[in-house]
Short mmCIF file of C-alpha atoms in Angstrom, two decimals:
data_model
loop_
_atom_site.label_atom_id
_atom_site.label_comp_id
_atom_site.label_asym_id
_atom_site.label_seq_id
_atom_site.Cartn_x
_atom_site.Cartn_y
_atom_site.Cartn_z
CA UNK K 3 -1.27 -23.75 1.52
CA UNK K 4 -1.44 -20.30 -0.08
CA UNK K 5 0.97 -21.41 -2.80
CA UNK K 6 -1.91 -21.30 -5.30
CA UNK K 7 -2.21 -17.50 -5.02
CA UNK K 8 1.47 -16.67 -5.63
CA UNK K 9 1.68 -14.47 -8.71
CA UNK K 10 -2.03 -13.62 -8.70
CA UNK K 11 -2.93 -9.95 -9.11
CA UNK K 12 -5.94 -7.78 -8.51
CA UNK K 13 -7.61 -5.64 -11.13
CA UNK K 14 -6.34 -2.05 -11.39
CA UNK K 15 -8.39 0.43 -9.37
CA UNK K 16 -8.41 4.17 -10.02
CA UNK K 17 -7.72 6.28 -6.91
CA UNK K 18 -7.46 10.05 -6.45
CA UNK K 19 -4.87 11.77 -4.25
CA UNK K 20 -7.56 13.98 -2.71
CA UNK K 21 -6.47 17.19 -0.92
CA UNK K 22 -8.76 16.76 2.09
CA UNK K 23 -7.67 13.16 2.62
CA UNK K 24 -3.98 14.16 2.38
CA UNK K 25 -4.51 16.84 5.03
CA UNK K 26 -6.34 14.41 7.36
CA UNK K 27 -3.70 11.74 6.80
CA UNK K 28 -0.83 14.17 7.53
CA UNK K 29 -2.56 15.27 10.73
CA UNK K 30 -3.23 11.66 11.76
CA UNK K 31 0.44 10.69 11.41
CA UNK K 32 1.57 13.89 13.15
CA UNK K 33 3.39 15.31 10.13
CA UNK K 34 1.60 18.46 8.94
CA UNK K 35 4.59 19.52 6.80
CA UNK K 36 3.62 22.56 4.68
CA UNK K 37 4.36 20.73 1.42
CA UNK K 38 1.54 18.31 2.38
CA UNK K 39 -1.06 20.74 3.74
CA UNK K 40 -0.39 24.35 2.73
CA UNK K 41 -1.43 25.22 -0.84
CA UNK K 42 0.97 28.15 -1.13
CA UNK K 43 3.89 26.05 0.11
CA UNK K 44 2.94 23.40 -2.43
CA UNK K 45 2.85 25.92 -5.30
CA UNK K 46 6.25 27.28 -4.21
CA UNK K 47 7.81 23.81 -3.92
CA UNK K 48 9.84 22.14 -6.65
CA UNK K 49 6.74 20.02 -7.44
CA UNK K 50 4.52 23.06 -8.14
CA UNK K 51 1.77 21.71 -5.90
CA UNK K 52 1.23 19.74 -2.72
CA UNK K 53 2.42 16.17 -2.42
CA UNK K 54 1.21 13.30 -0.24
CA UNK K 55 3.16 11.84 2.70
CA UNK K 56 5.22 8.76 1.74
CA UNK K 57 2.93 6.29 3.52
CA UNK K 58 -0.27 7.79 2.06
CA UNK K 59 -0.81 4.83 -0.33
CA UNK K 60 -2.11 2.89 2.70
CA UNK K 61 -5.49 4.57 2.10
CA UNK K 62 -5.79 3.50 -1.55
CA UNK K 63 -8.02 0.74 -2.88
CA UNK K 64 -5.94 -2.00 -4.52
CA UNK K 65 -8.75 -4.31 -5.54
CA UNK K 66 -9.23 -7.90 -4.49
CA UNK K 67 -6.97 -10.83 -5.28
CA UNK K 68 -9.18 -13.82 -6.03
CA UNK K 69 -8.56 -16.74 -3.69
CA UNK K 70 -6.62 -14.78 -1.06
CA UNK K 71 -9.39 -14.06 1.48
CA UNK K 72 -7.39 -12.74 4.45
CA UNK K 73 -9.30 -12.16 7.69
CA UNK K 74 -9.88 -8.64 9.04
CA UNK K 75 -8.39 -9.51 12.44
CA UNK K 76 -5.45 -11.46 13.80
CA UNK K 77 -2.82 -10.63 11.18
CA UNK K 78 0.59 -9.42 12.33
CA UNK K 79 2.32 -6.56 10.51
CA UNK K 80 5.79 -7.89 9.74
CA UNK K 81 7.40 -5.29 7.51
CA UNK K 82 6.51 -2.59 5.02
CA UNK K 83 8.67 -0.67 2.56
CA UNK K 84 8.00 1.90 -0.15
CA UNK K 85 10.02 2.74 -3.24
CA UNK K 86 9.08 5.85 -5.21
CA UNK K 87 10.12 7.08 -8.63
CA UNK K 88 8.49 10.44 -7.76
CA UNK K 89 6.10 11.83 -5.12
CA UNK K 90 2.33 11.46 -5.29
CA UNK K 91 0.85 14.79 -6.37
CA UNK K 92 -2.31 16.13 -4.76
CA UNK K 93 -5.14 16.03 -7.27
CA UNK K 94 -3.75 13.32 -9.52
CA UNK K 95 -5.39 9.99 -10.28
CA UNK K 96 -3.41 6.80 -9.75
CA UNK K 97 -4.11 3.24 -10.87
CA UNK K 98 -3.35 0.78 -8.06
CA UNK K 99 -3.23 -3.01 -7.89
CA UNK K 100 -1.64 -5.71 -5.76
CA UNK K 101 0.17 -8.99 -6.37
CA UNK K 102 1.03 -11.91 -4.11
CA UNK K 103 4.81 -12.20 -4.30
CA UNK K 104 5.48 -15.15 -2.00
CA UNK K 105 4.22 -17.35 0.80
CA UNK K 106 6.12 -19.67 3.09
CA UNK K 107 5.53 -21.37 6.40
CA UNK K 108 7.90 -21.67 9.35
CA UNK K 109 7.81 -23.28 12.73
CA UNK K 110 8.19 -20.64 15.42
CA UNK K 111 8.40 -20.81 19.21
CA UNK K 112 4.62 -20.23 19.37
CA UNK K 113 3.74 -22.74 16.66
CA UNK K 114 3.43 -22.71 12.91
CA UNK K 115 3.25 -19.36 11.12
CA UNK K 116 2.72 -18.22 7.57
CA UNK K 117 4.74 -15.41 6.00
CA UNK K 118 2.93 -13.70 3.14
CA UNK K 119 4.54 -11.03 0.97
CA UNK K 120 2.30 -8.77 -1.07
CA UNK K 121 3.46 -6.04 -3.46
CA UNK K 122 1.20 -3.10 -4.18
CA UNK K 123 1.75 -0.86 -7.17
CA UNK K 124 0.73 2.66 -8.17
CA UNK K 125 1.07 4.12 -11.63
CA UNK K 126 0.04 7.29 -13.42
CA UNK K 127 -2.78 7.25 -15.95
CA UNK K 128 -0.20 6.94 -18.75
CA UNK K 129 1.17 3.73 -17.20
CA UNK K 130 4.34 5.17 -15.64
CA UNK K 131 5.20 3.59 -12.29
CA UNK K 132 5.07 5.91 -9.27
CA UNK K 133 5.56 3.59 -6.29
CA UNK K 134 5.90 0.02 -5.13
CA UNK K 135 4.90 -0.96 -1.62
CA UNK K 136 6.04 -4.29 -0.26
CA UNK K 137 4.39 -5.65 2.84
CA UNK K 138 5.08 -8.76 4.85
CA UNK K 139 2.11 -10.18 6.75
CA UNK K 140 2.50 -12.86 9.40
CA UNK K 141 -0.33 -15.33 9.90
CA UNK K 142 -0.36 -17.06 13.27
CA UNK K 143 -1.30 -20.71 13.62
CA UNK K 144 -4.71 -19.68 14.99
CA UNK K 145 -5.35 -17.42 11.97
CA UNK K 146 -4.28 -20.16 9.56
CA UNK K 147 -6.63 -22.65 11.25
CA UNK K 148 -9.46 -20.13 10.93
CA UNK K 149 -8.68 -19.82 7.23
CA UNK K 150 -8.57 -23.58 6.79
CA UNK K 151 -4.83 -23.64 6.05
#
């Protein structure tokens, strides 16, 4: 029933790779690598400044896709992958948006389930792509009923 949102995108939202947030994120995931958190190590790195951990885009705002309306609870994390053309640099601004790639339903051992694939994109201010995140979200039968699907 979510076929009508396939191909829909959100508006682009400007996000900043903020130093304090990168440090807190690195600590939260247990990876305080110097290239993430130490300014001197960042300056001495091949990037010339600190970079963000690979999964840092989870904290970005990607805008809202009209008509999607997923609930805050009950979703199952199926899969998540990232592809980068270069690292995220601390201090830079990034435009982010999301797009519904696909939706299908299957009958599982615990009932009907929906499989939703969303791609999230990040690009530099000049429009150059930095990363693509693909996530698969599983909607249980109970969640789908709650959504009216």
